[in-house]
């Protein structure tokens, strides 16, 4: 501005006492105030930009929603959980402690099922159980010995 230009001609070693930030129409009385305001503005802009990028990375139009979810854990070692998704996948499992307190006979057992639609449209369902004898699965699409 003219005032700053005239000041520097009269007092070449003393900075002007008024600083003008032209495009925004803001006037500052010290360079420190101007620096603080600019740093705050840059920080706010950076935060808003980062938030916008984060929001974009989490919005996925192909997300499949969880439409049902149950998870129960009991003190006796038994549990039950299940969920269903918006595209038809369903999973369920229950488990319990078999022969609790009997050192050589105690075993965790579980049983459950899952189902989904294969890419060719075939419905797939698997039922299974697991105990001290191992994992055992059955399904119409699985080969049998």
PDB file of C-alpha atoms in Angstrom, residues 14-93:
ATOM      1  CA  UNK A  14      11.899   0.255  10.749  1.00  0.00           C
ATOM      2  CA  UNK A  15       9.028  -1.968   9.534  1.00  0.00           C
ATOM      3  CA  UNK A  16       5.662  -0.335   8.934  1.00  0.00           C
ATOM      4  CA  UNK A  17       3.163  -0.574  11.792  1.00  0.00           C
ATOM      5  CA  UNK A  18       0.215  -1.575   9.576  1.00  0.00           C
ATOM      6  CA  UNK A  19       0.138  -4.659   7.348  1.00  0.00           C
ATOM      7  CA  UNK A  20      -2.610  -5.152   4.824  1.00  0.00           C
ATOM      8  CA  UNK A  21      -3.608  -8.548   3.482  1.00  0.00           C
ATOM      9  CA  UNK A  22      -4.983  -7.355   0.162  1.00  0.00           C
ATOM     10  CA  UNK A  23      -7.311 -10.002  -1.256  1.00  0.00           C
ATOM     11  CA  UNK A  24      -9.092 -10.488   2.073  1.00  0.00           C
ATOM     12  CA  UNK A  25      -9.318  -6.837   3.130  1.00  0.00           C
ATOM     13  CA  UNK A  26      -7.710  -7.537   6.527  1.00  0.00           C
ATOM     14  CA  UNK A  27      -5.396  -5.084   8.274  1.00  0.00           C
ATOM     15  CA  UNK A  28      -2.861  -6.130  10.954  1.00  0.00           C
ATOM     16  CA  UNK A  29      -0.934  -3.866  13.302  1.00  0.00           C
ATOM     17  CA  UNK A  30       2.067  -6.163  13.771  1.00  0.00           C
ATOM     18  CA  UNK A  31       3.877  -8.803  11.738  1.00  0.00           C
ATOM     19  CA  UNK A  32       3.508 -11.288  14.610  1.00  0.00           C
ATOM     20  CA  UNK A  33      -0.281 -10.988  14.568  1.00  0.00           C
ATOM     21  CA  UNK A  34      -0.313 -11.475  10.829  1.00  0.00           C
ATOM     22  CA  UNK A  35       1.901 -14.594  11.086  1.00  0.00           C
ATOM     23  CA  UNK A  36      -0.277 -16.096  13.813  1.00  0.00           C
ATOM     24  CA  UNK A  37      -3.463 -15.493  11.829  1.00  0.00           C
ATOM     25  CA  UNK A  38      -1.908 -16.970   8.683  1.00  0.00           C
ATOM     26  CA  UNK A  39      -0.638 -20.042  10.581  1.00  0.00           C
ATOM     27  CA  UNK A  40      -4.083 -20.628  12.096  1.00  0.00           C
ATOM     28  CA  UNK A  41      -5.707 -20.236   8.671  1.00  0.00           C
ATOM     29  CA  UNK A  42      -3.273 -22.723   7.097  1.00  0.00           C
ATOM     30  CA  UNK A  43      -3.830 -25.192   9.963  1.00  0.00           C
ATOM     31  CA  UNK A  44      -7.614 -24.953   9.640  1.00  0.00           C
ATOM     32  CA  UNK A  45      -7.403 -25.432   5.896  1.00  0.00           C
ATOM     33  CA  UNK A  46      -5.147 -28.471   6.383  1.00  0.00           C
ATOM     34  CA  UNK A  47      -7.529 -30.028   8.913  1.00  0.00           C
ATOM     35  CA  UNK A  48     -10.549 -29.529   6.694  1.00  0.00           C
ATOM     36  CA  UNK A  49      -8.693 -30.961   3.699  1.00  0.00           C
ATOM     37  CA  UNK A  50      -7.571 -34.033   5.674  1.00  0.00           C
ATOM     38  CA  UNK A  51     -11.108 -34.587   6.961  1.00  0.00           C
ATOM     39  CA  UNK A  52     -12.491 -34.373   3.434  1.00  0.00           C
ATOM     40  CA  UNK A  53      -9.944 -36.939   2.184  1.00  0.00           C
ATOM     41  CA  UNK A  54     -10.720 -39.265   5.084  1.00  0.00           C
ATOM     42  CA  UNK A  55     -14.463 -39.063   4.428  1.00  0.00           C
ATOM     43  CA  UNK A  56     -13.898 -39.887   0.768  1.00  0.00           C
ATOM     44  CA  UNK A  57     -11.787 -42.953   1.594  1.00  0.00           C
ATOM     45  CA  UNK A  58     -14.519 -44.450   3.809  1.00  0.00           C
ATOM     46  CA  UNK A  59     -17.440 -43.931   1.482  1.00  0.00           C
ATOM     47  CA  UNK A  60     -17.646 -46.943  -0.782  1.00  0.00           C
ATOM     48  CA  UNK A  61     -20.757 -47.375  -2.915  1.00  0.00           C
ATOM     49  CA  UNK A  62     -20.047 -51.133  -3.125  1.00  0.00           C
ATOM     50  CA  UNK A  63     -20.151 -51.716   0.642  1.00  0.00           C
ATOM     51  CA  UNK A  64     -22.397 -54.567   1.750  1.00  0.00           C
ATOM     52  CA  UNK A  65     -24.233 -53.743   4.993  1.00  0.00           C
ATOM     53  CA  UNK A  66     -24.456 -56.038   8.001  1.00  0.00           C
ATOM     54  CA  UNK A  67     -28.219 -56.364   8.525  1.00  0.00           C
ATOM     55  CA  UNK A  68     -28.119 -58.588  11.629  1.00  0.00           C
ATOM     56  CA  UNK A  69     -25.396 -59.250  14.186  1.00  0.00           C
ATOM     57  CA  UNK A  70     -25.576 -61.212  17.453  1.00  0.00           C
ATOM     58  CA  UNK A  71     -22.633 -62.032  19.728  1.00  0.00           C
ATOM     59  CA  UNK A  72     -23.155 -63.653  23.136  1.00  0.00           C
ATOM     60  CA  UNK A  73     -20.363 -64.927  25.379  1.00  0.00           C
ATOM     61  CA  UNK A  74     -21.189 -66.690  28.634  1.00  0.00           C
ATOM     62  CA  UNK A  75     -19.129 -67.321  31.760  1.00  0.00           C
ATOM     63  CA  UNK A  76     -19.474 -71.091  31.450  1.00  0.00           C
ATOM     64  CA  UNK A  77     -17.472 -71.089  28.188  1.00  0.00           C
ATOM     65  CA  UNK A  78     -20.498 -71.247  25.913  1.00  0.00           C
ATOM     66  CA  UNK A  79     -21.036 -68.704  23.176  1.00  0.00           C
ATOM     67  CA  UNK A  80     -23.231 -67.920  20.212  1.00  0.00           C
ATOM     68  CA  UNK A  81     -22.785 -65.549  17.328  1.00  0.00           C
ATOM     69  CA  UNK A  82     -24.420 -64.947  14.002  1.00  0.00           C
ATOM     70  CA  UNK A  83     -24.637 -62.340  11.303  1.00  0.00           C
ATOM     71  CA  UNK A  84     -26.366 -61.703   8.002  1.00  0.00           C
ATOM     72  CA  UNK A  85     -25.268 -59.355   5.249  1.00  0.00           C
ATOM     73  CA  UNK A  86     -27.230 -57.348   2.730  1.00  0.00           C
ATOM     74  CA  UNK A  87     -26.146 -59.636  -0.106  1.00  0.00           C
ATOM     75  CA  UNK A  88     -27.502 -62.834   1.452  1.00  0.00           C
ATOM     76  CA  UNK A  89     -24.517 -64.226   3.346  1.00  0.00           C
ATOM     77  CA  UNK A  90     -25.426 -65.727   6.707  1.00  0.00           C
ATOM     78  CA  UNK A  91     -23.182 -67.254   9.360  1.00  0.00           C
ATOM     79  CA  UNK A  92     -23.992 -68.785  12.725  1.00  0.00           C
ATOM     80  CA  UNK A  93     -21.942 -70.593  15.340  1.00  0.00           C
TER      81      UNK A  93
END
